[in-house]
Amino acid sequence: MMNMTPVVKQLLIINIIFFIGSQLVPISYEYLAMFFPENSSFQVWQPITHMFMHGGIMHIAFNMFAMVSFGSALEHFWGGKKFLFFYISCGLGSALLHTAVNYYFFQDTINVLTSHGFQKEEILKLLGEGKIDTRWQDLVSVAQFNGFTDAYIGTIVGASGAIYGLLTAFAFMFPNAELALMFIPVPIKAKYFVPGILAVDLFLGFKGGSLFGSGGTGIAHFAHIGGAITGFLMMLYWKKNQFNNNRWN
């Protein structure tokens, strides 16, 4: 593993501070995790702060291990400013796709309900109070109803979207580097490894016919996809403009 680079080290420290703080002050999740934009708990800073929050020790441990492993290699070649810009951009792209998918299908259910005489304001009011009207369940499928409510009350936390952007950039720059997961003992080249885990995320995101973020797994799979897409598009742009070989500092 390459020595930890300065910006990666600072991000690691910030994530650990956020994690310890969230364990000591659990209510911080209500302000720093990212809520659905229609939810009254949504705040404009949450697209940034959510990527420094984590749901448990294994969650932060895996993300920080990946950030140190892949982020240090990228920062070494790019420099700190370019690396930080890329990291934050992938985190924001992750939140954007996750929210866009949720919003599309949330609005689709809202349209069904309003077409049957329910008022949007009353629907949001009930959801905001943690309640539902059982008549809604008669108008949509179980998967659609569960996704509808999950989209509204659910939150996303974690650096995973930004990490997937780093993985994509690493595979873009070092396609023949061999990587391995703990449960896959055979090393796999990055150019196959990263598309493979993205394919798994895409499958799980669609699992059960639901597109509402987690696909029933409790993981925001489309947030992962969003981070990876953002990273891939940025790498293509930088390559086209011969920016990928220049340090910003």
Coordinates of N, CA and C in Angstrom, one line a residue:
M1 N 0.8 -1.2 0.0 CA 0.0 0.0 0.0 C 0.9 1.2 0.0
M2 N 0.6 2.2 -0.8 CA 1.3 3.4 -0.9 C 1.1 4.2 0.4
N3 N 2.2 5.0 0.7 CA 2.1 5.8 1.9 C 0.9 6.8 1.8
M4 N 0.3 7.0 2.9 CA -0.9 7.9 2.9 C -0.5 9.3 2.6
T5 N -1.3 9.9 1.6 CA -1.0 11.2 1.1 C -1.7 12.3 2.0
P6 N -1.3 13.6 1.9 CA -1.9 14.6 2.9 C -3.4 14.7 2.8
V7 N -4.0 14.9 1.7 CA -5.4 15.1 1.6 C -6.2 13.9 2.1
V8 N -5.7 12.7 1.7 CA -6.4 11.5 2.1 C -6.3 11.4 3.6
K9 N -5.2 11.7 4.2 CA -5.0 11.7 5.7 C -6.0 12.7 6.3
Q10 N -6.2 13.9 5.8 CA -7.1 14.9 6.3 C -8.5 14.4 6.2
L11 N -8.9 13.8 5.1 CA -10.2 13.2 4.9 C -10.5 12.1 5.9
L12 N -9.5 11.3 6.1 CA -9.6 10.2 7.1 C -9.9 10.7 8.5
I13 N -9.2 11.7 8.9 CA -9.3 12.3 10.2 C -10.7 12.9 10.3
I14 N -11.2 13.7 9.3 CA -12.5 14.3 9.3 C -13.6 13.2 9.4
N15 N -13.5 12.1 8.7 CA -14.5 11.1 8.8 C -14.5 10.4 10.1
I16 N -13.4 10.2 10.7 CA -13.3 9.6 12.1 C -13.9 10.6 13.1
I17 N -13.6 11.9 13.0 CA -14.2 12.8 13.9 C -15.7 12.8 13.8
F18 N -16.2 12.9 12.5 CA -17.7 12.8 12.3 C -18.3 11.5 12.9
F19 N -17.6 10.4 12.7 CA -18.1 9.2 13.2 C -18.2 9.1 14.7
I20 N -17.1 9.5 15.4 CA -17.1 9.5 16.8 C -18.2 10.5 17.3
G21 N -18.2 11.7 16.7 CA -19.2 12.7 17.1 C -20.7 12.2 17.0
S22 N -20.9 11.4 15.9 CA -22.3 10.9 15.7 C -22.6 9.8 16.7
Q23 N -21.6 9.1 17.1 CA -21.9 8.1 18.1 C -22.2 8.7 19.5
L24 N -21.5 9.8 19.8 CA -21.7 10.5 21.1 C -23.0 11.4 21.0
V25 N -23.3 11.9 19.9 CA -24.5 12.7 19.7 C -25.4 12.2 18.6
P26 N -26.1 11.1 18.8 CA -26.9 10.5 17.8 C -27.9 11.4 17.0
I27 N -28.3 12.5 17.7 CA -29.3 13.4 17.0 C -28.6 14.1 15.8
S28 N -27.3 14.0 15.7 CA -26.6 14.7 14.6 C -27.0 14.1 13.3
Y29 N -27.4 12.8 13.3 CA -27.9 12.2 12.0 C -29.0 13.0 11.4
E30 N -29.9 13.6 12.3 CA -31.0 14.4 11.8 C -30.6 15.6 11.0
Y31 N -29.4 16.1 11.3 CA -28.9 17.3 10.6 C -27.9 17.1 9.5
L32 N -27.1 16.0 9.7 CA -26.0 15.8 8.8 C -26.2 14.7 7.8
A33 N -27.0 13.7 8.0 CA -27.4 12.7 7.0 C -28.2 13.4 6.0
M34 N -28.3 12.8 4.8 CA -29.1 13.4 3.7 C -30.5 12.8 3.6
F35 N -31.4 13.7 3.7 CA -32.8 13.4 3.6 C -33.3 13.7 2.1
F36 N -34.5 13.1 1.8 CA -35.1 13.3 0.6 C -35.5 14.8 0.5
P37 N -35.4 15.5 -0.6 CA -35.7 16.9 -0.7 C -37.1 17.3 -0.3
E38 N -38.1 16.4 -0.5 CA -39.4 16.8 -0.1 C -39.6 16.7 1.4
N39 N -38.7 16.0 2.1 CA -38.8 15.8 3.5 C -38.4 17.2 4.2
S40 N -39.2 17.5 5.2 CA -38.9 18.8 5.9 C -37.6 18.8 6.7
S41 N -37.0 17.6 6.9 CA -35.7 17.5 7.5 C -34.5 17.8 6.6
F42 N -34.8 17.9 5.3 CA -33.7 18.1 4.3 C -33.1 19.5 4.5
Q43 N -31.8 19.6 4.5 CA -31.1 20.9 4.6 C -30.1 21.0 3.4
V44 N -29.7 22.2 3.0 CA -28.9 22.4 1.8 C -27.5 21.9 2.0
W45 N -27.0 21.8 3.3 CA -25.7 21.3 3.5 C -25.5 19.8 3.5
Q46 N -26.7 19.0 3.5 CA -26.6 17.6 3.6 C -26.0 16.9 2.4
P47 N -26.0 17.4 1.2 CA -25.3 16.7 0.1 C -23.8 16.6 0.4
I48 N -23.3 17.6 1.2 CA -21.8 17.5 1.5 C -21.6 16.7 2.8
T49 N -22.4 17.0 3.8 CA -22.1 16.4 5.2 C -22.4 14.9 5.2
H50 N -23.4 14.4 4.3 CA -23.7 13.0 4.4 C -22.6 12.1 4.1
M51 N -21.6 12.6 3.2 CA -20.5 11.8 2.8 C -19.4 11.6 3.9
F52 N -19.6 12.3 5.0 CA -18.7 12.1 6.1 C -19.4 11.4 7.3
M53 N -20.6 11.0 7.1 CA -21.3 10.3 8.1 C -21.3 8.8 7.8
H54 N -21.3 7.9 8.8 CA -21.4 6.5 8.5 C -22.3 5.8 9.5
G55 N -22.8 4.6 9.1 CA -23.8 4.0 9.9 C -23.3 3.0 10.9
G56 N -22.0 2.7 10.8 CA -21.5 1.7 11.8 C -20.0 1.5 11.6
I57 N -19.3 0.8 12.5 CA -17.9 0.6 12.4 C -17.4 -0.1 11.1
M58 N -18.2 -1.1 10.7 CA -17.8 -1.8 9.5 C -17.9 -0.9 8.2
H59 N -19.0 -0.1 8.3 CA -19.2 0.9 7.2 C -18.1 1.8 7.0
I60 N -17.7 2.5 8.1 CA -16.6 3.5 7.9 C -15.3 2.8 7.7
A61 N -15.1 1.6 8.3 CA -13.8 0.9 8.2 C -13.5 0.5 6.7
F62 N -14.6 -0.1 6.1 CA -14.4 -0.5 4.7 C -14.2 0.8 3.8
N63 N -14.9 1.8 4.0 CA -14.8 3.0 3.2 C -13.4 3.7 3.3
M64 N -13.0 3.8 4.6 CA -11.7 4.4 4.8 C -10.5 3.6 4.3
F65 N -10.6 2.3 4.4 CA -9.6 1.4 3.9 C -9.5 1.6 2.4
A66 N -10.6 1.7 1.7 CA -10.6 1.9 0.2 C -10.1 3.2 -0.1
M67 N -10.5 4.3 0.7 CA -10.0 5.6 0.4 C -8.5 5.7 0.5
V68 N -8.0 5.1 1.6 CA -6.5 5.2 1.8 C -5.8 4.4 0.7
S69 N -6.3 3.2 0.3 CA -5.7 2.4 -0.7 C -5.7 3.0 -2.0
F70 N -6.8 3.4 -2.5 CA -6.9 3.9 -3.9 C -6.7 5.5 -3.9
G71 N -7.2 6.2 -2.9 CA -7.1 7.6 -2.9 C -5.6 8.1 -2.9
S72 N -4.8 7.4 -2.1 CA -3.4 7.8 -2.0 C -2.7 7.7 -3.3
A73 N -3.0 6.6 -4.0 CA -2.4 6.4 -5.3 C -2.8 7.5 -6.3
L74 N -4.1 7.9 -6.3 CA -4.5 8.9 -7.2 C -4.0 10.3 -6.8
E75 N -4.0 10.6 -5.5 CA -3.5 11.9 -5.0 C -2.0 12.0 -5.4
H76 N -1.3 10.9 -5.3 CA 0.2 10.9 -5.6 C 0.4 11.4 -7.0
F77 N -0.5 11.0 -8.0 CA -0.3 11.4 -9.4 C -0.9 12.7 -9.7
W78 N -2.0 13.1 -9.0 CA -2.8 14.3 -9.4 C -2.4 15.5 -8.6
G79 N -2.0 15.3 -7.3 CA -1.8 16.4 -6.4 C -3.1 16.6 -5.6
G80 N -3.0 17.2 -4.4 CA -4.1 17.3 -3.5 C -5.3 18.0 -4.0
K81 N -5.2 19.2 -4.6 CA -6.3 20.0 -5.0 C -7.2 19.2 -6.0
K82 N -6.5 18.6 -7.0 CA -7.3 17.9 -8.0 C -8.0 16.7 -7.4
F83 N -7.3 16.0 -6.5 CA -7.8 14.8 -5.9 C -9.1 15.2 -5.1
L84 N -9.0 16.3 -4.3 CA -10.1 16.7 -3.4 C -11.3 17.1 -4.3
F85 N -11.0 17.8 -5.4 CA -12.1 18.2 -6.3 C -12.8 17.0 -6.8
F86 N -12.0 16.0 -7.2 CA -12.6 14.8 -7.8 C -13.4 14.0 -6.8
Y87 N -12.9 13.9 -5.6 CA -13.5 13.2 -4.5 C -14.9 13.8 -4.1
I88 N -14.9 15.1 -3.9 CA -16.1 15.8 -3.5 C -17.1 15.7 -4.7
S89 N -16.6 15.9 -5.9 CA -17.5 15.8 -7.1 C -18.2 14.5 -7.2
C90 N -17.5 13.4 -7.0 CA -18.1 12.1 -7.0 C -19.1 11.9 -5.9
G91 N -18.8 12.4 -4.7 CA -19.8 12.3 -3.6 C -21.0 13.0 -4.0
L92 N -20.9 14.2 -4.6 CA -22.1 15.0 -5.0 C -22.9 14.3 -6.1
G93 N -22.1 13.7 -7.1 CA -22.8 13.0 -8.2 C -23.5 11.8 -7.7
S94 N -22.9 11.1 -6.7 CA -23.6 10.0 -6.0 C -24.9 10.4 -5.4
A95 N -24.9 11.5 -4.7 CA -26.2 11.9 -4.0 C -27.2 12.4 -5.1
L96 N -26.7 13.0 -6.1 CA -27.6 13.5 -7.2 C -28.4 12.3 -7.9
L97 N -27.6 11.3 -8.3 CA -28.3 10.1 -8.9 C -29.3 9.4 -8.0
H98 N -28.8 9.2 -6.7 CA -29.7 8.5 -5.7 C -31.0 9.3 -5.6
T99 N -30.8 10.6 -5.4 CA -32.0 11.5 -5.2 C -32.9 11.5 -6.4
A100 N -32.3 11.6 -7.6 CA -33.0 11.7 -8.9 C -33.9 10.4 -9.1
V101 N -33.3 9.3 -8.8 CA -34.0 8.0 -9.0 C -35.2 8.0 -8.0
N102 N -34.9 8.3 -6.7 CA -35.9 8.3 -5.7 C -37.0 9.3 -6.1
Y103 N -36.6 10.5 -6.5 CA -37.6 11.5 -6.8 C -38.5 11.1 -8.0
Y104 N -38.0 10.5 -9.0 CA -38.7 10.1 -10.1 C -39.9 9.2 -9.7
F105 N -39.5 8.1 -9.0 CA -40.5 7.1 -8.6 C -41.4 7.6 -7.5
F106 N -40.9 8.5 -6.6 CA -41.7 9.1 -5.6 C -42.8 9.9 -6.3
Q107 N -42.4 10.7 -7.2 CA -43.4 11.6 -7.9 C -44.4 10.7 -8.7
D108 N -43.9 9.6 -9.3 CA -44.8 8.7 -10.0 C -46.0 8.2 -9.1
T109 N -45.6 7.8 -7.9 CA -46.6 7.4 -6.9 C -47.5 8.6 -6.5
I110 N -46.9 9.7 -6.3 CA -47.7 10.9 -6.0 C -48.8 11.2 -7.1
N111 N -48.4 11.0 -8.3 CA -49.3 11.3 -9.4 C -50.4 10.3 -9.4
V112 N -50.1 9.0 -9.1 CA -51.2 8.0 -9.0 C -52.2 8.4 -7.9
L113 N -51.7 8.8 -6.7 CA -52.5 9.1 -5.6 C -53.4 10.4 -5.9
T114 N -52.7 11.4 -6.4 CA -53.5 12.6 -6.7 C -54.5 12.4 -7.8
S115 N -54.3 11.5 -8.7 CA -55.3 11.2 -9.8 C -56.5 10.5 -9.2
H116 N -56.4 10.0 -8.0 CA -57.5 9.3 -7.3 C -58.1 10.2 -6.2
G117 N -57.8 11.5 -6.3 CA -58.4 12.5 -5.4 C -57.7 12.9 -4.1
F118 N -56.5 12.3 -3.9 CA -55.7 12.7 -2.7 C -54.9 14.0 -3.0
Q119 N -54.8 14.8 -2.1 CA -54.0 16.1 -2.2 C -52.6 15.9 -1.8
K120 N -51.7 16.4 -2.6 CA -50.2 16.2 -2.4 C -49.9 16.8 -1.0
E121 N -50.4 18.0 -0.7 CA -50.1 18.6 0.6 C -50.5 17.7 1.8
E122 N -51.6 17.0 1.7 CA -52.0 16.2 2.8 C -51.2 14.9 2.8
I123 N -50.8 14.4 1.6 CA -49.9 13.2 1.6 C -48.6 13.5 2.3
L124 N -48.0 14.7 1.9 CA -46.7 15.0 2.5 C -46.8 15.3 4.0
K125 N -48.0 15.9 4.4 CA -48.2 16.2 5.8 C -48.2 14.8 6.6
L126 N -49.0 13.8 6.1 CA -49.0 12.6 6.8 C -47.7 11.9 6.8
L127 N -47.0 11.9 5.7 CA -45.6 11.3 5.7 C -44.7 12.0 6.7
G128 N -44.8 13.3 6.8 CA -44.0 14.1 7.7 C -44.3 13.8 9.1
E129 N -45.5 13.3 9.4 CA -45.9 12.9 10.8 C -45.6 11.4 11.1
G130 N -45.0 10.8 10.0 CA -44.7 9.3 10.2 C -45.9 8.5 10.0
K131 N -46.9 9.0 9.3 CA -48.2 8.2 9.1 C -48.4 7.9 7.7
I132 N -49.4 7.0 7.4 CA -49.8 6.8 6.0 C -51.3 6.6 6.0
D133 N -51.9 6.8 4.9 CA -53.3 6.4 4.7 C -53.4 5.1 4.0
T134 N -54.0 4.1 4.7 CA -54.0 2.7 4.2 C -54.6 2.6 2.9
R135 N -55.4 3.5 2.5 CA -56.1 3.5 1.2 C -55.0 3.6 0.0
W136 N -53.9 4.2 0.3 CA -52.8 4.3 -0.7 C -52.4 3.0 -1.2
Q137 N -52.4 2.0 -0.2 CA -51.8 0.7 -0.6 C -52.7 -0.1 -1.6
D138 N -54.0 0.4 -1.7 CA -54.8 -0.3 -2.6 C -54.6 0.2 -4.1
L139 N -53.9 1.3 -4.2 CA -53.7 1.9 -5.5 C -52.4 1.6 -6.2
V140 N -51.4 1.1 -5.5 CA -50.1 0.9 -6.1 C -49.6 -0.5 -5.6
S141 N -48.6 -1.0 -6.2 CA -48.1 -2.3 -5.9 C -47.3 -2.2 -4.5
V142 N -47.1 -3.4 -3.9 CA -46.4 -3.4 -2.6 C -45.0 -2.8 -2.8
A143 N -44.3 -3.2 -3.9 CA -42.9 -2.7 -4.1 C -42.9 -1.2 -4.3
Q144 N -43.9 -0.7 -5.1 CA -44.0 0.7 -5.3 C -44.4 1.5 -4.1
F145 N -45.2 1.0 -3.2 CA -45.6 1.6 -2.0 C -44.4 1.7 -1.0
N146 N -43.7 0.5 -0.9 CA -42.6 0.5 0.0 C -41.5 1.5 -0.5
G147 N -41.2 1.5 -1.8 CA -40.3 2.4 -2.3 C -40.7 3.9 -2.1
F148 N -41.9 4.2 -2.2 CA -42.5 5.5 -2.1 C -42.2 6.0 -0.6
T149 N -42.6 5.2 0.3 CA -42.4 5.6 1.7 C -40.9 5.6 2.1
D150 N -40.1 4.6 1.6 CA -38.7 4.6 1.9 C -38.0 5.8 1.4
A151 N -38.4 6.2 0.2 CA -37.8 7.4 -0.4 C -37.9 8.6 0.4
Y152 N -39.1 8.8 1.0 CA -39.4 10.0 1.8 C -38.7 9.9 3.2
I153 N -38.8 8.8 3.9 CA -38.3 8.8 5.2 C -36.8 8.3 5.3
G154 N -36.3 7.7 4.2 CA -34.9 7.2 4.3 C -33.9 8.3 4.2
T155 N -32.7 8.0 4.7 CA -31.5 8.9 4.6 C -30.4 8.1 3.9
I156 N -29.4 8.8 3.4 CA -28.2 8.2 3.0 C -27.0 8.8 3.7
V157 N -26.1 8.0 4.1 CA -24.8 8.4 4.7 C -23.7 7.6 4.2
G158 N -22.5 8.2 4.2 CA -21.3 7.4 3.9 C -20.5 8.0 2.7
A159 N -19.3 7.6 2.6 CA -18.4 8.1 1.6 C -18.4 7.1 0.4
S160 N -19.3 6.1 0.4 CA -19.3 5.1 -0.6 C -19.3 5.6 -2.1
G161 N -20.2 6.6 -2.3 CA -20.3 7.2 -3.6 C -19.0 7.8 -4.1
A162 N -18.3 8.5 -3.2 CA -17.0 9.1 -3.6 C -16.0 8.0 -3.8
I163 N -16.1 7.0 -2.9 CA -15.1 5.8 -3.0 C -15.3 5.1 -4.4
Y164 N -16.5 4.9 -4.8 CA -16.7 4.3 -6.1 C -16.2 5.2 -7.3
G165 N -16.2 6.5 -7.1 CA -15.6 7.3 -8.0 C -14.1 7.1 -8.1
L166 N -13.5 6.9 -6.9 CA -12.0 6.6 -6.8 C -11.7 5.3 -7.5
L167 N -12.5 4.3 -7.2 CA -12.3 3.0 -7.8 C -12.3 3.1 -9.3
T168 N -13.3 3.9 -9.8 CA -13.4 4.0 -11.3 C -12.2 4.7 -11.9
A169 N -11.8 5.8 -11.2 CA -10.6 6.5 -11.7 C -9.3 5.6 -11.6
F170 N -9.2 4.8 -10.6 CA -8.1 3.9 -10.4 C -8.1 2.9 -11.6
A171 N -9.3 2.3 -11.9 CA -9.3 1.3 -13.0 C -9.0 2.0 -14.3
F172 N -9.4 3.3 -14.4 CA -9.2 4.1 -15.7 C -7.7 4.3 -15.8
M173 N -7.0 4.6 -14.7 CA -5.5 4.9 -14.8 C -4.6 3.7 -14.8
F174 N -5.1 2.7 -14.0 CA -4.3 1.5 -13.8 C -5.1 0.2 -14.1
P175 N -5.5 0.1 -15.4 CA -6.5 -1.0 -15.7 C -6.0 -2.4 -15.5
N176 N -4.7 -2.6 -15.5 CA -4.1 -4.0 -15.3 C -3.7 -4.3 -13.9
A177 N -3.9 -3.3 -13.0 CA -3.5 -3.6 -11.6 C -4.5 -4.6 -11.0
E178 N -3.9 -5.6 -10.3 CA -4.7 -6.7 -9.8 C -5.3 -6.4 -8.4
L179 N -6.6 -6.6 -8.3 CA -7.3 -6.3 -7.0 C -8.0 -7.6 -6.6
A180 N -8.4 -7.6 -5.3 CA -9.1 -8.8 -4.8 C -10.0 -8.4 -3.6
L181 N -11.1 -9.1 -3.5 CA -11.9 -8.9 -2.3 C -11.6 -10.0 -1.3
M182 N -12.0 -9.8 -0.1 CA -11.7 -10.8 1.0 C -12.3 -12.2 0.7
F183 N -13.5 -12.2 0.1 CA -14.1 -13.4 -0.2 C -13.8 -14.0 -1.6
I184 N -13.0 -13.3 -2.4 CA -12.5 -13.7 -3.7 C -11.0 -13.8 -3.6
P185 N -10.4 -15.0 -3.4 CA -9.0 -15.1 -3.2 C -8.2 -14.9 -4.4
V186 N -8.8 -14.9 -5.6 CA -8.0 -14.8 -6.9 C -8.0 -13.3 -7.3
P187 N -6.8 -12.7 -7.5 CA -6.8 -11.3 -7.9 C -7.4 -11.1 -9.3
I188 N -8.1 -10.0 -9.4 CA -8.7 -9.7 -10.7 C -8.2 -8.3 -11.2
K189 N -8.0 -8.2 -12.4 CA -7.5 -6.9 -13.0 C -8.6 -5.8 -12.8
A190 N -8.1 -4.6 -12.5 CA -9.0 -3.5 -12.1 C -10.0 -3.2 -13.2
K191 N -9.6 -3.4 -14.5 CA -10.6 -3.1 -15.6 C -11.7 -4.1 -15.7
Y192 N -11.6 -5.3 -15.0 CA -12.7 -6.2 -14.9 C -13.3 -6.1 -13.5
F193 N -12.6 -5.9 -12.5 CA -13.0 -5.9 -11.1 C -14.1 -4.8 -10.9
V194 N -13.8 -3.5 -11.3 CA -14.7 -2.4 -11.1 C -16.0 -2.5 -11.8
P195 N -16.0 -2.8 -13.1 CA -17.2 -3.1 -13.8 C -18.0 -4.2 -13.2
G196 N -17.3 -5.2 -12.7 CA -18.0 -6.3 -12.0 C -18.8 -5.9 -10.8
I197 N -18.2 -5.1 -9.9 CA -18.9 -4.7 -8.7 C -20.0 -3.7 -9.0
L198 N -19.8 -3.0 -10.1 CA -20.9 -2.0 -10.5 C -22.1 -2.8 -11.1
A199 N -21.8 -3.9 -11.8 CA -22.9 -4.7 -12.3 C -23.7 -5.3 -11.2
V200 N -23.0 -5.7 -10.1 CA -23.7 -6.3 -8.9 C -24.5 -5.2 -8.3
D201 N -24.0 -4.0 -8.2 CA -24.8 -2.9 -7.6 C -26.0 -2.6 -8.4
L202 N -25.8 -2.6 -9.8 CA -27.0 -2.3 -10.6 C -28.0 -3.4 -10.5
F203 N -27.6 -4.7 -10.4 CA -28.6 -5.8 -10.3 C -29.3 -5.6 -8.9
L204 N -28.6 -5.4 -7.9 CA -29.2 -5.3 -6.6 C -30.1 -4.0 -6.5
G205 N -29.8 -3.0 -7.2 CA -30.6 -1.8 -7.2 C -31.9 -2.0 -7.9
F206 N -32.0 -2.9 -8.9 CA -33.2 -3.3 -9.5 C -33.9 -4.4 -8.9
K207 N -33.3 -5.1 -7.9 CA -33.8 -6.3 -7.3 C -35.3 -6.1 -6.8
G208 N -36.1 -7.0 -7.1 CA -37.5 -7.0 -6.7 C -38.3 -6.0 -7.4
G209 N -37.8 -5.5 -8.5 CA -38.6 -4.5 -9.3 C -38.6 -3.1 -8.7
S210 N -37.7 -2.9 -7.7 CA -37.7 -1.6 -7.0 C -36.5 -0.8 -7.4
L211 N -36.7 0.5 -7.7 CA -35.6 1.4 -8.0 C -35.4 2.4 -6.9
F212 N -35.9 2.2 -5.7 CA -35.9 3.2 -4.7 C -34.6 3.1 -3.8
G213 N -33.5 3.1 -4.5 CA -32.2 3.3 -3.8 C -31.6 2.0 -3.3
S214 N -32.2 1.2 -2.4 CA -31.5 0.1 -1.8 C -31.8 -1.2 -2.4
G215 N -32.9 -1.3 -3.1 CA -33.4 -2.6 -3.7 C -33.6 -3.6 -2.7
G216 N -33.9 -3.2 -1.5 CA -34.2 -4.2 -0.4 C -33.0 -4.6 0.4
T217 N -31.8 -4.1 0.1 CA -30.6 -4.6 0.8 C -30.2 -3.6 1.9
G218 N -30.8 -2.4 2.0 CA -30.3 -1.5 2.9 C -29.1 -0.7 2.5
I219 N -28.7 -0.9 1.2 CA -27.5 -0.2 0.7 C -28.0 0.7 -0.5
A220 N -27.5 1.9 -0.6 CA -27.9 2.8 -1.6 C -27.1 2.5 -2.9
H221 N -27.6 1.5 -3.6 CA -26.8 1.0 -4.8 C -26.7 2.1 -5.9
F222 N -27.8 2.9 -6.1 CA -27.7 3.9 -7.1 C -26.8 5.1 -6.7
A223 N -26.5 5.2 -5.4 CA -25.6 6.2 -5.0 C -24.2 5.7 -5.4
H224 N -23.9 4.4 -5.3 CA -22.6 3.9 -5.8 C -22.5 4.1 -7.3
I225 N -23.5 3.8 -8.0 CA -23.5 4.0 -9.5 C -23.3 5.4 -9.8
G226 N -23.9 6.3 -9.1 CA -23.8 7.8 -9.4 C -22.4 8.2 -9.2
G227 N -21.7 7.8 -8.1 CA -20.3 8.1 -7.9 C -19.4 7.6 -9.0
A228 N -19.7 6.4 -9.4 CA -18.8 5.8 -10.5 C -19.0 6.5 -11.8
I229 N -20.3 6.8 -12.2 CA -20.6 7.5 -13.4 C -19.9 8.9 -13.4
T230 N -20.0 9.6 -12.3 CA -19.4 10.9 -12.2 C -17.9 10.8 -12.4
G231 N -17.3 9.8 -11.7 CA -15.8 9.6 -11.8 C -15.4 9.3 -13.2
F232 N -16.2 8.5 -13.9 CA -15.9 8.0 -15.3 C -16.0 9.2 -16.2
L233 N -17.0 10.0 -16.1 CA -17.2 11.2 -17.0 C -16.1 12.2 -16.8
M234 N -15.7 12.4 -15.5 CA -14.6 13.4 -15.2 C -13.3 12.9 -15.8
M235 N -13.0 11.6 -15.7 CA -11.8 11.0 -16.3 C -11.8 11.1 -17.8
L236 N -12.9 10.9 -18.4 CA -13.0 11.1 -19.9 C -12.7 12.5 -20.3
Y237 N -13.3 13.5 -19.5 CA -13.1 14.9 -19.8 C -11.7 15.3 -19.6
W238 N -11.1 14.8 -18.5 CA -9.7 15.2 -18.3 C -8.7 14.6 -19.3
K239 N -9.0 13.4 -19.7 CA -8.2 12.7 -20.8 C -8.3 13.5 -22.1
K240 N -9.5 13.8 -22.4 CA -9.8 14.6 -23.7 C -9.0 15.9 -23.7
N241 N -9.0 16.5 -22.5 CA -8.3 17.8 -22.4 C -6.9 17.8 -21.9
Q242 N -6.4 16.5 -21.9 CA -5.0 16.3 -21.5 C -4.7 16.9 -20.1
F243 N -5.7 16.8 -19.3 CA -5.7 17.4 -17.9 C -5.2 16.3 -16.9
N244 N -5.3 15.0 -17.3 CA -5.0 14.0 -16.3 C -3.6 13.9 -16.0
N245 N -2.7 14.4 -16.7 CA -1.3 14.3 -16.4 C -0.7 15.6 -15.7
N246 N -1.6 16.5 -15.4 CA -1.1 17.8 -14.8 C -1.6 17.9 -13.4
R247 N -0.7 18.2 -12.5 CA -1.0 18.5 -11.1 C -1.6 19.9 -11.0
W248 N -2.5 20.0 -10.0 CA -3.1 21.4 -9.8 C -2.3 22.1 -8.7
N249 N -1.3 21.5 -8.1 CA -0.6 22.2 -7.0 C 0.9 22.0 -7.2

